[in-house]
Coordinates of C-alpha atoms and ligand atoms in Angstrom, one line a residue:
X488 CA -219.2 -194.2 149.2
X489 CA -221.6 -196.0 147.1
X490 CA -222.8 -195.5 143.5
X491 CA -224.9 -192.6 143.0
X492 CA -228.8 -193.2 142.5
X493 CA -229.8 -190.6 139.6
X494 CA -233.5 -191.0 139.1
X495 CA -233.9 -193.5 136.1
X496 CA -230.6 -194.8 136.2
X497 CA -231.3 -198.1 138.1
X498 CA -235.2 -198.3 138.5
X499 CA -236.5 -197.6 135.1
X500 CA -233.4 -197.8 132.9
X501 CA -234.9 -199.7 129.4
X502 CA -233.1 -201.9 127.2
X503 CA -233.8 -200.3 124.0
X504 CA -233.8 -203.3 121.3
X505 CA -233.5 -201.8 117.1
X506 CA -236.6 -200.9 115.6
X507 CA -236.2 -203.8 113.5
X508 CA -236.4 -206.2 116.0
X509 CA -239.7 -204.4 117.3
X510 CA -241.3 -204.4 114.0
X511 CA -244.6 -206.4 114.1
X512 CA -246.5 -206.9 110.4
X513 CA -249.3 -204.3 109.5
X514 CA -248.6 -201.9 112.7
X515 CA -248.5 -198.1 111.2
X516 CA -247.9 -195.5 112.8
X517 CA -249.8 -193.3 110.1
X518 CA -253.8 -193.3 109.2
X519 CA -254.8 -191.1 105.7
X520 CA -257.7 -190.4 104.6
X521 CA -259.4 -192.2 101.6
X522 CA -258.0 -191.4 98.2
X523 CA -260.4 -188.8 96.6
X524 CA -258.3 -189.1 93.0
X525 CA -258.6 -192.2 90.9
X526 CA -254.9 -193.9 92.0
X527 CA -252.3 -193.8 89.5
X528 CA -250.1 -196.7 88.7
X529 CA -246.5 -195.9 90.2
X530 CA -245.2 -197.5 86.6
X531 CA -246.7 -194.5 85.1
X532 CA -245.1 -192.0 87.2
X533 CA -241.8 -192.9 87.2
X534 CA -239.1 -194.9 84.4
X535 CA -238.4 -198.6 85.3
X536 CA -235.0 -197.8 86.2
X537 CA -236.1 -196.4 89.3
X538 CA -238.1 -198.9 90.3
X539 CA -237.4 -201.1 92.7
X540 CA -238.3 -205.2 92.3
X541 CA -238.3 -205.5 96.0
X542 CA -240.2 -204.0 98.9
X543 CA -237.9 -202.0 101.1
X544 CA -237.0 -203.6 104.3
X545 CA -239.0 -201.7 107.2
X546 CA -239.8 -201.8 110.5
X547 CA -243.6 -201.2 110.6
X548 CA -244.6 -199.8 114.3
X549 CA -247.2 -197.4 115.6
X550 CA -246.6 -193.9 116.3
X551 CA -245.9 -195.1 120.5
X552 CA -243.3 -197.4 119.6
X553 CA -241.5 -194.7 117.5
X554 CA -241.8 -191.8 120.5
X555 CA -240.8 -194.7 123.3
X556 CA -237.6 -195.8 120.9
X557 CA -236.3 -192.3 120.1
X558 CA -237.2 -190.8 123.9
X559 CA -235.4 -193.5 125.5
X560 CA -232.4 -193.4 123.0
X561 CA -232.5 -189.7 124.2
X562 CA -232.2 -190.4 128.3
X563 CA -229.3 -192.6 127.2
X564 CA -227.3 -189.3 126.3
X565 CA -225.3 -187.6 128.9
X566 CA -224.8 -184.3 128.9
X567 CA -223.8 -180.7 130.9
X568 CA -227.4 -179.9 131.8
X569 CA -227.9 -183.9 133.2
X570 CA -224.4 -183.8 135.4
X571 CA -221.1 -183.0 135.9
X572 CA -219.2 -183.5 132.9
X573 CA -214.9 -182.7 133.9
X574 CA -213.3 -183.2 130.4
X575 CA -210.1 -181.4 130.5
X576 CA -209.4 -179.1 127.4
X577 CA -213.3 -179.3 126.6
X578 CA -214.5 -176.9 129.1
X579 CA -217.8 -178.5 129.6
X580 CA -219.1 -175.6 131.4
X581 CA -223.4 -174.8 131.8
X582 CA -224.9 -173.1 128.8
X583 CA -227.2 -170.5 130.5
X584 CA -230.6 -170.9 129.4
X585 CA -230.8 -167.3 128.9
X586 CA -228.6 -167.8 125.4
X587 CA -231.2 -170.1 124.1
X588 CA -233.9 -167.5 124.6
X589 CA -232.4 -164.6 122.8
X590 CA -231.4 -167.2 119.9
X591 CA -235.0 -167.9 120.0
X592 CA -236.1 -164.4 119.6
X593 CA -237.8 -164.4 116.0
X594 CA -235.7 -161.0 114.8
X595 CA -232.8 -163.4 114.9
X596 CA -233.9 -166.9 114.0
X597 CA -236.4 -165.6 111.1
X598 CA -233.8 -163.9 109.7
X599 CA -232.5 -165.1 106.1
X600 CA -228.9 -165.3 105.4
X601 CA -229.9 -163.9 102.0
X602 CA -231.2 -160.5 103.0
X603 CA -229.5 -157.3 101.9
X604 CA -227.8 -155.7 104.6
X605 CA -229.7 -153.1 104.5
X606 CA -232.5 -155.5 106.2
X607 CA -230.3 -157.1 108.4
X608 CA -228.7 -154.1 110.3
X609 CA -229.6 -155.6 114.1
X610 CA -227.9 -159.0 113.2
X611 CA -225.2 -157.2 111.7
X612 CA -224.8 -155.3 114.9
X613 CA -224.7 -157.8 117.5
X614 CA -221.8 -159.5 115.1
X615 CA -219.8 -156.0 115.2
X616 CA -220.4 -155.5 118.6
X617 CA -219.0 -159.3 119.3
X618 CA -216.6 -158.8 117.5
X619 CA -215.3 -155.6 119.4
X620 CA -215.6 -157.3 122.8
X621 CA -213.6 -160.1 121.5
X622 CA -210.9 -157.5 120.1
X623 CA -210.8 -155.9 123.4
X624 CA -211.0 -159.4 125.8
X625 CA -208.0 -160.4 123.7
X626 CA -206.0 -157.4 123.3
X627 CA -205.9 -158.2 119.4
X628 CA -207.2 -155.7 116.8
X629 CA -209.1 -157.4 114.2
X630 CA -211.5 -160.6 114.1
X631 CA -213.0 -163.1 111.6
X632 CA -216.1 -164.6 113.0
X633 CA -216.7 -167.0 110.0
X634 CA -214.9 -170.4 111.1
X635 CA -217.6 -172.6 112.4
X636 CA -214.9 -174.9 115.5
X637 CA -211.7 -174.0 116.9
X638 CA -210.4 -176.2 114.3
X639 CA -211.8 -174.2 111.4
X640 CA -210.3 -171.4 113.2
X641 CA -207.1 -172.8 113.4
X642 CA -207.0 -173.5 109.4
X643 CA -208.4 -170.2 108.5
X644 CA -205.6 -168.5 110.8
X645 CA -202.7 -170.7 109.4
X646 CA -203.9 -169.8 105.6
X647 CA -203.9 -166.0 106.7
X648 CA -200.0 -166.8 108.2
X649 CA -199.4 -168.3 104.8
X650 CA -200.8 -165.4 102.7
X651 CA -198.9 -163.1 104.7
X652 CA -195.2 -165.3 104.2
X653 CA -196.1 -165.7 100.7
X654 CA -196.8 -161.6 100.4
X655 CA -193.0 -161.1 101.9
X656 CA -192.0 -163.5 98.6
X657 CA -191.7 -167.0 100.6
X658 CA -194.4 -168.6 102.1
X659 CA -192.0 -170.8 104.4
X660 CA -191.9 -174.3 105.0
X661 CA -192.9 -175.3 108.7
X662 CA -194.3 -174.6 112.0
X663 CA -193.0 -175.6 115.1
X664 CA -195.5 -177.5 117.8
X665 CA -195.2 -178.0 121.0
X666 CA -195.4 -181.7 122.5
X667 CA -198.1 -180.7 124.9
X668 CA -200.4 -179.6 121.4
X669 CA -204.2 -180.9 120.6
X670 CA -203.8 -183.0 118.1
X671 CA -205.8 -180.8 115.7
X672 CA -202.4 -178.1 115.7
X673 CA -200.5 -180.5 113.6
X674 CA -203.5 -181.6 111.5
X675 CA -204.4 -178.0 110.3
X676 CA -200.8 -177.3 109.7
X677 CA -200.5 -180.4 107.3
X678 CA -203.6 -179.1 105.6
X679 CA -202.2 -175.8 105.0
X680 CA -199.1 -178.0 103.6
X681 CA -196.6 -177.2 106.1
X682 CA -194.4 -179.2 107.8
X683 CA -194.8 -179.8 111.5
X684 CA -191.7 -179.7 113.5
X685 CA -192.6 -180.9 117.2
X686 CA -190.7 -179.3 120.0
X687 CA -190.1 -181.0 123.6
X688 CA -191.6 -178.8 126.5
X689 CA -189.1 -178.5 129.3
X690 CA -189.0 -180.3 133.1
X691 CA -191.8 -178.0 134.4
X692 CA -194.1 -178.6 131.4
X693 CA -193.5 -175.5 129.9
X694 CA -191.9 -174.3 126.6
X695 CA -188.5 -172.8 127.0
X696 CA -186.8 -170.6 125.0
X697 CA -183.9 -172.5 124.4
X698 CA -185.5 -175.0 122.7
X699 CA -187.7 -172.5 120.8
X700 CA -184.4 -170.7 119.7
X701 CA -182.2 -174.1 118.6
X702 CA -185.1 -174.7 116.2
X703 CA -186.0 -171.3 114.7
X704 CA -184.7 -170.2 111.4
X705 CA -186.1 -168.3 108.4
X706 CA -187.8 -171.6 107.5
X707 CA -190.3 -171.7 110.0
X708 CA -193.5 -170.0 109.1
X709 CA -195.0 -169.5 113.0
X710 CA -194.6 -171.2 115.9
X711 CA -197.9 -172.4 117.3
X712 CA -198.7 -173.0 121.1
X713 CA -201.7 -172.5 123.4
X714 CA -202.0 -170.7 126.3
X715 CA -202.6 -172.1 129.4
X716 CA -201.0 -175.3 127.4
X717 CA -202.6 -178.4 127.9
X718 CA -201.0 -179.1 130.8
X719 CA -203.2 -176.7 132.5
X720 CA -199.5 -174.7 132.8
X721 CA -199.1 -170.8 131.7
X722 CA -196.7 -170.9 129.6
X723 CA -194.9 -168.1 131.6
X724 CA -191.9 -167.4 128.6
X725 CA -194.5 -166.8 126.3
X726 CA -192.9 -162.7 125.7
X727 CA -189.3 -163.8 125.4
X728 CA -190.5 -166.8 123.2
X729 CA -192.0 -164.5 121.0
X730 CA -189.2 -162.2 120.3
X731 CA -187.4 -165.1 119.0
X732 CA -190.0 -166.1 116.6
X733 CA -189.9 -162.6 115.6
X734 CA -186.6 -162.1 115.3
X735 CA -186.4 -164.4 112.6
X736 CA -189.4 -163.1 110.4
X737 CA -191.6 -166.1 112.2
X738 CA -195.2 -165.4 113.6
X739 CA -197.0 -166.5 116.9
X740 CA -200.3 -168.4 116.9
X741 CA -202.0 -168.9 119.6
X742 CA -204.6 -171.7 120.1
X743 CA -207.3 -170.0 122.4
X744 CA -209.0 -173.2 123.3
X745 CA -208.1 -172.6 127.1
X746 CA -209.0 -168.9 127.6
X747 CA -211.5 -169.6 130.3
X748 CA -208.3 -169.6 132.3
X749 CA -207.0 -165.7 131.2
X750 CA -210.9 -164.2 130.6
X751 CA -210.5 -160.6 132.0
X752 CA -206.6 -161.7 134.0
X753 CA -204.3 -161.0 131.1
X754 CA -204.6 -160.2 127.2
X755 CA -202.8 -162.7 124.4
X756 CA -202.3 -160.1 123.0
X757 CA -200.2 -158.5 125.1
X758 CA -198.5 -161.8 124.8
X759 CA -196.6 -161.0 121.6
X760 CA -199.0 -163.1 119.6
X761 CA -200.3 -162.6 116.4
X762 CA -203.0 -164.7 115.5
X763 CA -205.3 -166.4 118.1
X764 CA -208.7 -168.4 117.9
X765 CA -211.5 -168.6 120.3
X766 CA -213.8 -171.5 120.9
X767 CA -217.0 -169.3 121.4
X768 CA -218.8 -172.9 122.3
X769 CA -216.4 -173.6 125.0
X770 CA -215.4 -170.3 126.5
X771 CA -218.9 -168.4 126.1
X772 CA -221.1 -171.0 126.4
X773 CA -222.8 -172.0 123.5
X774 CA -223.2 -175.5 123.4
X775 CA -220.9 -177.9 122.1
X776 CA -220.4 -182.1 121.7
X777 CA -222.0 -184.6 119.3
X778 CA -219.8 -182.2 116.0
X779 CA -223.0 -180.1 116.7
X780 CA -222.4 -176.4 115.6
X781 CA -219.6 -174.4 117.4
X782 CA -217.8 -170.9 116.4
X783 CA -214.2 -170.1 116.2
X784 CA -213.5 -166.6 115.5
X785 CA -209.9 -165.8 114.9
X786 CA -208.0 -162.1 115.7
X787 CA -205.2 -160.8 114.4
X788 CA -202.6 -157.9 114.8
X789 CA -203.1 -155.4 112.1
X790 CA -200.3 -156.5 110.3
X791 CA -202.6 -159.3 109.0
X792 CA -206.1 -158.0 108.8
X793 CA -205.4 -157.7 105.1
X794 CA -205.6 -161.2 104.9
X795 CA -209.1 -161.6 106.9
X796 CA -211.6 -164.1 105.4
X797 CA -214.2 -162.3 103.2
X798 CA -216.7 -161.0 103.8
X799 CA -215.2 -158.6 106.3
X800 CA -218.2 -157.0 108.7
X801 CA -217.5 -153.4 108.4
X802 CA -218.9 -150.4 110.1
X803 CA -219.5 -146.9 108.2
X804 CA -221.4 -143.6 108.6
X805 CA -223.5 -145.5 111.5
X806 CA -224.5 -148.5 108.4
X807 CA -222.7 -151.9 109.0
X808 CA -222.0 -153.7 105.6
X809 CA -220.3 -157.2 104.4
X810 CA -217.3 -155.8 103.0
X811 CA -216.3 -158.1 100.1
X812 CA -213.5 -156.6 97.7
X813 CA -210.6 -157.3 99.5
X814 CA -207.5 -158.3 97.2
X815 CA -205.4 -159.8 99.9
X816 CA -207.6 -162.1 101.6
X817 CA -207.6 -165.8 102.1
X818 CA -211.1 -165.8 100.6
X819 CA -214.2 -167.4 102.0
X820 CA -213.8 -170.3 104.6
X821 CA -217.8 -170.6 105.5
X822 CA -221.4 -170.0 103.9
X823 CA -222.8 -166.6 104.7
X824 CA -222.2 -165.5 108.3
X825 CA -220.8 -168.3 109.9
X826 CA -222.7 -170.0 112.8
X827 CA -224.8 -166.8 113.6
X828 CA -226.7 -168.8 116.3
X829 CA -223.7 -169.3 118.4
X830 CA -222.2 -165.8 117.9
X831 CA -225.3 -164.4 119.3
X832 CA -225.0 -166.8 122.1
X833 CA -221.8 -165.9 122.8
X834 CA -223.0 -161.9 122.8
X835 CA -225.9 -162.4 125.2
X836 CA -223.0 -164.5 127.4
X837 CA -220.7 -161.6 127.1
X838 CA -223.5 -159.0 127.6
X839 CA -225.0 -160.6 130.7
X840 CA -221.7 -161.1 132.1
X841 CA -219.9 -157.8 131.7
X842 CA -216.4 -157.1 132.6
X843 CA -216.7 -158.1 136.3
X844 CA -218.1 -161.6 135.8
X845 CA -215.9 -162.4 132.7
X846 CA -213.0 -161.9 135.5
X847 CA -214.8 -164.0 137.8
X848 CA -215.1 -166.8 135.7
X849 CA -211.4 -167.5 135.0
X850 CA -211.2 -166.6 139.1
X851 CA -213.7 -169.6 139.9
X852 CA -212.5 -171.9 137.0
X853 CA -208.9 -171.4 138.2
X854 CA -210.0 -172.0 141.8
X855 CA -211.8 -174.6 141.2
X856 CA -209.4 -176.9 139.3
X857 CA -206.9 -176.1 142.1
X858 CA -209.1 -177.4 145.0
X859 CA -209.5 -180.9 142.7
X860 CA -205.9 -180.8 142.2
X861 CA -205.6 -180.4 146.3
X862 CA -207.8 -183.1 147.3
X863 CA -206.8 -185.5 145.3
X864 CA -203.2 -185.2 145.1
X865 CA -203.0 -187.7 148.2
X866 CA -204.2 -190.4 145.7
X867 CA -203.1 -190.2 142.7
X868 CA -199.5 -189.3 140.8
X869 CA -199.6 -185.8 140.0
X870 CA -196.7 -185.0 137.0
X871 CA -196.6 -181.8 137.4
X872 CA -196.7 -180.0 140.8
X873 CA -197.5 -176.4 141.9
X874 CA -200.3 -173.9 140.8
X875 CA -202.2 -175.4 137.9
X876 CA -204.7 -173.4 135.5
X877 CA -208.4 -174.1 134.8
X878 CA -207.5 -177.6 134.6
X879 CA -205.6 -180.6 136.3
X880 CA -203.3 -183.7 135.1
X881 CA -202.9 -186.7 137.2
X882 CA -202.0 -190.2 136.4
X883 CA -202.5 -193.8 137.1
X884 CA -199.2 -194.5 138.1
X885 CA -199.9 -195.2 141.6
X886 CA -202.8 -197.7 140.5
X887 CA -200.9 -199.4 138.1
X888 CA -198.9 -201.4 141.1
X889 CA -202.1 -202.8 141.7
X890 CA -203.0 -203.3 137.6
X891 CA -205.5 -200.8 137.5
X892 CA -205.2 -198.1 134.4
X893 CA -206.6 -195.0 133.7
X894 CA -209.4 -196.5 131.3
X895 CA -210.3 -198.6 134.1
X896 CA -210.5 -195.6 136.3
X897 CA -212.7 -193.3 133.8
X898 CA -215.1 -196.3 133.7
X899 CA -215.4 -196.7 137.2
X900 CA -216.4 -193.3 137.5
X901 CA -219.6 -194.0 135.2
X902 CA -220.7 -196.0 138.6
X903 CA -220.6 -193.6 140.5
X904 CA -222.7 -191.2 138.3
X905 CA -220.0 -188.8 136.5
X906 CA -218.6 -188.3 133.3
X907 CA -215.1 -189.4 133.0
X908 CA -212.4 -186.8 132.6
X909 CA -210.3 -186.7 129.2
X910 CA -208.1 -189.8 129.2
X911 CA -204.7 -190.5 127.7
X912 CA -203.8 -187.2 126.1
X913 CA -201.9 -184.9 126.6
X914 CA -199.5 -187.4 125.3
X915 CA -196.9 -186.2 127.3
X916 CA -198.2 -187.7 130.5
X917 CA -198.6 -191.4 130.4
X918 CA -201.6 -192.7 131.6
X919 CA -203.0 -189.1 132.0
X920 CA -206.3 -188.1 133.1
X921 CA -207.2 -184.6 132.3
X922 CA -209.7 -182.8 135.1
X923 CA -211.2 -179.6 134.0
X924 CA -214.2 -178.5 136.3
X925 CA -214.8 -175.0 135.1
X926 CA -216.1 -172.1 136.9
X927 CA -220.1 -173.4 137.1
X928 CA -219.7 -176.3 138.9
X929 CA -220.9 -175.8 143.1
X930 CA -218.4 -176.8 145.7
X931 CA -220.7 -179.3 146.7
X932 CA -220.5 -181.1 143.5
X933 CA -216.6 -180.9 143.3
X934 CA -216.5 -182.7 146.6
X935 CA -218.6 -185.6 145.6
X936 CA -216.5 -185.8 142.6
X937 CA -213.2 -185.9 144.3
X938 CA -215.1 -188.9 147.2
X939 CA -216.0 -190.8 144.0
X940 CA -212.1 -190.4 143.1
X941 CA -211.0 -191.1 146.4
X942 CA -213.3 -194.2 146.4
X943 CA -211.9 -195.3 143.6
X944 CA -208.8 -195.0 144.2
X945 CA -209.2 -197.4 147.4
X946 CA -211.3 -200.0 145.4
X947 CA -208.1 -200.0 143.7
X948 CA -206.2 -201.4 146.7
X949 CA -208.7 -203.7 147.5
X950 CA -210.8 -204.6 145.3
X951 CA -208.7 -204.0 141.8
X952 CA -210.9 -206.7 139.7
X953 CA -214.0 -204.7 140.3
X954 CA -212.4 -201.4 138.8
X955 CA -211.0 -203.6 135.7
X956 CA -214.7 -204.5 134.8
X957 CA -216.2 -201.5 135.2
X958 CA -218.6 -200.2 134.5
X959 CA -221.1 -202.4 136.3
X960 CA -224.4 -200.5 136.1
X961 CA -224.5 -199.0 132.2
X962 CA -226.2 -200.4 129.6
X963 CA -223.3 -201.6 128.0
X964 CA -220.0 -202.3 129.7
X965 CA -216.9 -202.3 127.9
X966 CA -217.3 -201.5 124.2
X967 CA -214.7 -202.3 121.4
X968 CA -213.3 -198.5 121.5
X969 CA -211.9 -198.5 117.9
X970 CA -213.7 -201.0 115.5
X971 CA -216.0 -198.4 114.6
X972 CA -213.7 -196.4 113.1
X973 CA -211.3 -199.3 111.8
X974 CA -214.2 -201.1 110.5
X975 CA -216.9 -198.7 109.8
X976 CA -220.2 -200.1 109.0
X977 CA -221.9 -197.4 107.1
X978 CA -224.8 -199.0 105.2
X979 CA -227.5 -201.0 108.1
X980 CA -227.7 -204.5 107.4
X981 CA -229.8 -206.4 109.5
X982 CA -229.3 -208.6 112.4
X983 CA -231.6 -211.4 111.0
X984 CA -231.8 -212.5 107.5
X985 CA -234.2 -211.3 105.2
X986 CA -236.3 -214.2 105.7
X987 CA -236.8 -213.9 109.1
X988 CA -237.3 -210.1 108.8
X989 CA -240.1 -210.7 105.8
X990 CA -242.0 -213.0 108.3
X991 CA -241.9 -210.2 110.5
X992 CA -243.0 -207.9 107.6
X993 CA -246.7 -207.6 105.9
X994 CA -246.4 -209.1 102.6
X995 CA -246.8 -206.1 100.3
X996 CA -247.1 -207.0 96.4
X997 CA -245.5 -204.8 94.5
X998 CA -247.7 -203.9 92.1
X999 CA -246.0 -201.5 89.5
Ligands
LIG238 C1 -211.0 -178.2 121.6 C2 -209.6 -177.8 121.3 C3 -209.3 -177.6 119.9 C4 -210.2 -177.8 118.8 O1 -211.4 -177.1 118.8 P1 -212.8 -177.7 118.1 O2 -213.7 -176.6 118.3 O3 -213.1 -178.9 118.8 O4 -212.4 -177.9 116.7 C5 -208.0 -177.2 119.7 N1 -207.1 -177.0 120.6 C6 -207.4 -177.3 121.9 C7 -206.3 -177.1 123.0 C8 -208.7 -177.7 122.3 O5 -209.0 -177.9 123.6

């Protein structure tokens, strides 16, 4: 198999130099009309303090230049609606178009967060009604929809666990974490100032409870696990886990990052859990990636709705209100409503699916990751055997006789025209790479997928230097993956010196 040709990606794929460096003196991309005011001296607008001594350092360009930069800078972007995009634990699945439309609709995006309620009973509604379908996919009985990421949802659930410790007299001092965790578990659980206590998953990947019961005691605030775990593994002792934790006074949080696998099959709540968070932007398509907006609503049993973020969305006499006198609860967590945009996204998803097609989804995503799993099990080290979940875990153990690592690998795959799976995490497996197709992807796409793995995983054996240089055909091959965050550069200092830029520059006087 060869490298895929995507239209633009070898013909008429630009090298997109800074705008600096296209700046040519006296270009503007702006023409006003003739001043019809006598001018005003700038010195008399504004104090000396403010004034600067030096003209700014700008690019001057027409209006072309600017569209051509930007536009290009865009097609360098991948994304879900340019190709397959397989990053386990992300569910990169489509975003129907149909979302964006009803988001559009001007009742919605007019709307002002400001308005009485009174004014606002439609948007109100569609949150209620989410809210209910939520409660009911879950099996839990009541919902914030306020935290704006599964993170967010994560810290707003762990502050509702504390409030409700600290109401029995002790707010408790840890939580326990699985191994197989995203690392953002631990992280809220620092924030919320408890102390993370990490517990080992057993042979088959799962938690047992053993290990759950050597480490509980009256200390331990909840335990907090996802489910599928991140192994793409149902964590099948999930009810006898929970009576342990319970037994003890503990609580069960559930990280609802991989739902697409349970959607319609089986309720967390059921589970024994009592608080849980959804990704609305990775389950019910609204879009996710670049930190752009998500939603992570979080549930609870009614033995915490007391502690629900305020304002609570409440329902009476046919009127839905913002209920905001509530003495028990954690208090606000987000500005007005929370992402509305996405929660209505997630309602037209929800809507246009019904029950059926919500049980299809975790049907085809479950399917889906399976057949990956099956054809490419031949070729690389699978940790874990059996039935996975929505998503798969190899490694590069195999390729590593031959000096090839899973970075290599994930770059490789840029070649051939797909976005690399997660990499390295969970940090359980070493070398792992993380395969989640989800449920939208067509079989003929999985197949060229698992050729392009397959193909790799030859070039491996036969041509090992090529992989370790990959990617070939990108505008940029291997970047230095952690400088810019070790070393961040936040203020833009330009690649030439000054005096080189000012020849490039009109002389302006500054004429104060
Ligand atoms: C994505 C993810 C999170 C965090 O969700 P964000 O919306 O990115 O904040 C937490 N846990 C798991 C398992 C995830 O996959």
């Amino acid at each position: 198999m060869t490298p895929r040709n995507f239209p633009g990606m070898q013909g008429f794929s630009f090298n997109e130099p800074a705008l600096f460096e296209k700046s040519s003196p006296g270009r503007q991309a702006y023409s006003l009309p003739l001043l019809d005011v006598p001018p005003a001296k700038v010195s008399e607008l504004f104090a000396p303090e403010l004034l600067q001594k030096k003209a700014p350092l700008l690019p001057e360009l027409s209006e072309l230049d600017v569209i051509r930069h930007y536009t290009r800078l865009s097609q360098w972007n991948y994304s879900i609606d340019t190709g397959f995009y397989p990053l386990g634990s992300c569910t990169m699945k489509y975003n129907p178009k149909v979302n964006e439309e009803v988001a559009k609709m001007a009742g919605f995006a007019k709307t002002h967060p400001l308005q009485p309620s009174e004014s606002v009973q439609g948007v109100l509604q569609v949150m209620f009604e989410l809210q209910t379908y939520l409660a009911e996919i879950s099996g839990m009985d009541a919902l914030t929809l306020q935290p704006a990421a599964g993170a967010h949802g994560e810290f707003t659930g762990l502050l509702m666990i504390r409030a409700y410790h600290t109401a029995q007299g002790n707010p408790r001092k840890k939580i326990l974490i699985p191994d197989t965790a995203h690392g953002t578990n631990p992280a809220s659980a620092a924030l919320c100032n408890y102390q993370v206590v990490e517990i080992k998953s057993g042979k088959e990947g799962v938690l047992t409870p053993e290990a759950v019961a050597a480490l509980m005691d009256d200390e331990v605030a909840a335990l907090m696990l996802t489910n599928p775990n991140t192994l793409g593994l149902f964590e099948k002792n999930i009810a006898e886990i929970a009576k342990i934790v319970h037994a003890k006074g503990g609580l069960v949080y559930c990280d609802g990052a991989n739902l697409n696998a349970l959607l319609g099959q089986a309720r967390v709540g059921d589970m024994g859990v009592d608080v849980l968070h959804f990704n609305l932007h990775k389950t019910f398509t609204t879009p996710h990636g670049g930190g752009g907006p998500g939603a992570g609503p979080v549930a609870v049993k009614k033995h915490l709705e007391a502690f629900l973020p305020i304002p609570l969305l409440a329902k009476k006499e046919g009127k839905y209100f913002l209920e905001e006198k509530r003495p028990q609860s954690v208090g606000k967590v987000r500005s007005f409503y929370g992402n509305f945009g996405m929660l209505l996204r997630a309602y037209t998803y929800i809507r246009e699916m019904g029950p059926e097609g919500l049980k299809q989804v975790s049907e085809m995503a479950v399917l889906n990751a399976n057949y990956i799993k099956t054809r490419l099990k031949d070729y690389y080290h699978l940790p874990y055997e059996g039935i996975c979940m929505h998503e798969c875990i190899f490694s590069d153990k195999r390729q590593q006789e031959n000096g090839v690592k899973t970075m290599d690998i994930a770059k490789r795959l840029m070649d051939y025209g797909f976005h690399p799976p997660t990499v390295y995490f969970p940090l359980v497996v070493h070398g792992a790479l993380m395969i989640e197709p989800t449920e939208t992807e067509s079989l003929e796409t999985l197949d060229e997928f698992c050729e392009a793995m397959i193909a790799i995983a030859q070039e491996c054996q036969t041509n090992p230097d090529k992989v370790r240089a990959a990617p070939h055909i990108s505008h940029w091959s291997r970047l230095d993956e952690v400088r810019a965050v070790r070393q961040p550069r936040l203020t833009w200092s330009p690649p030439q010196t000054e005096e080189e830029i000012s020849k490039k520059q009109t002389q302006r006087k500054l004429e104060f």
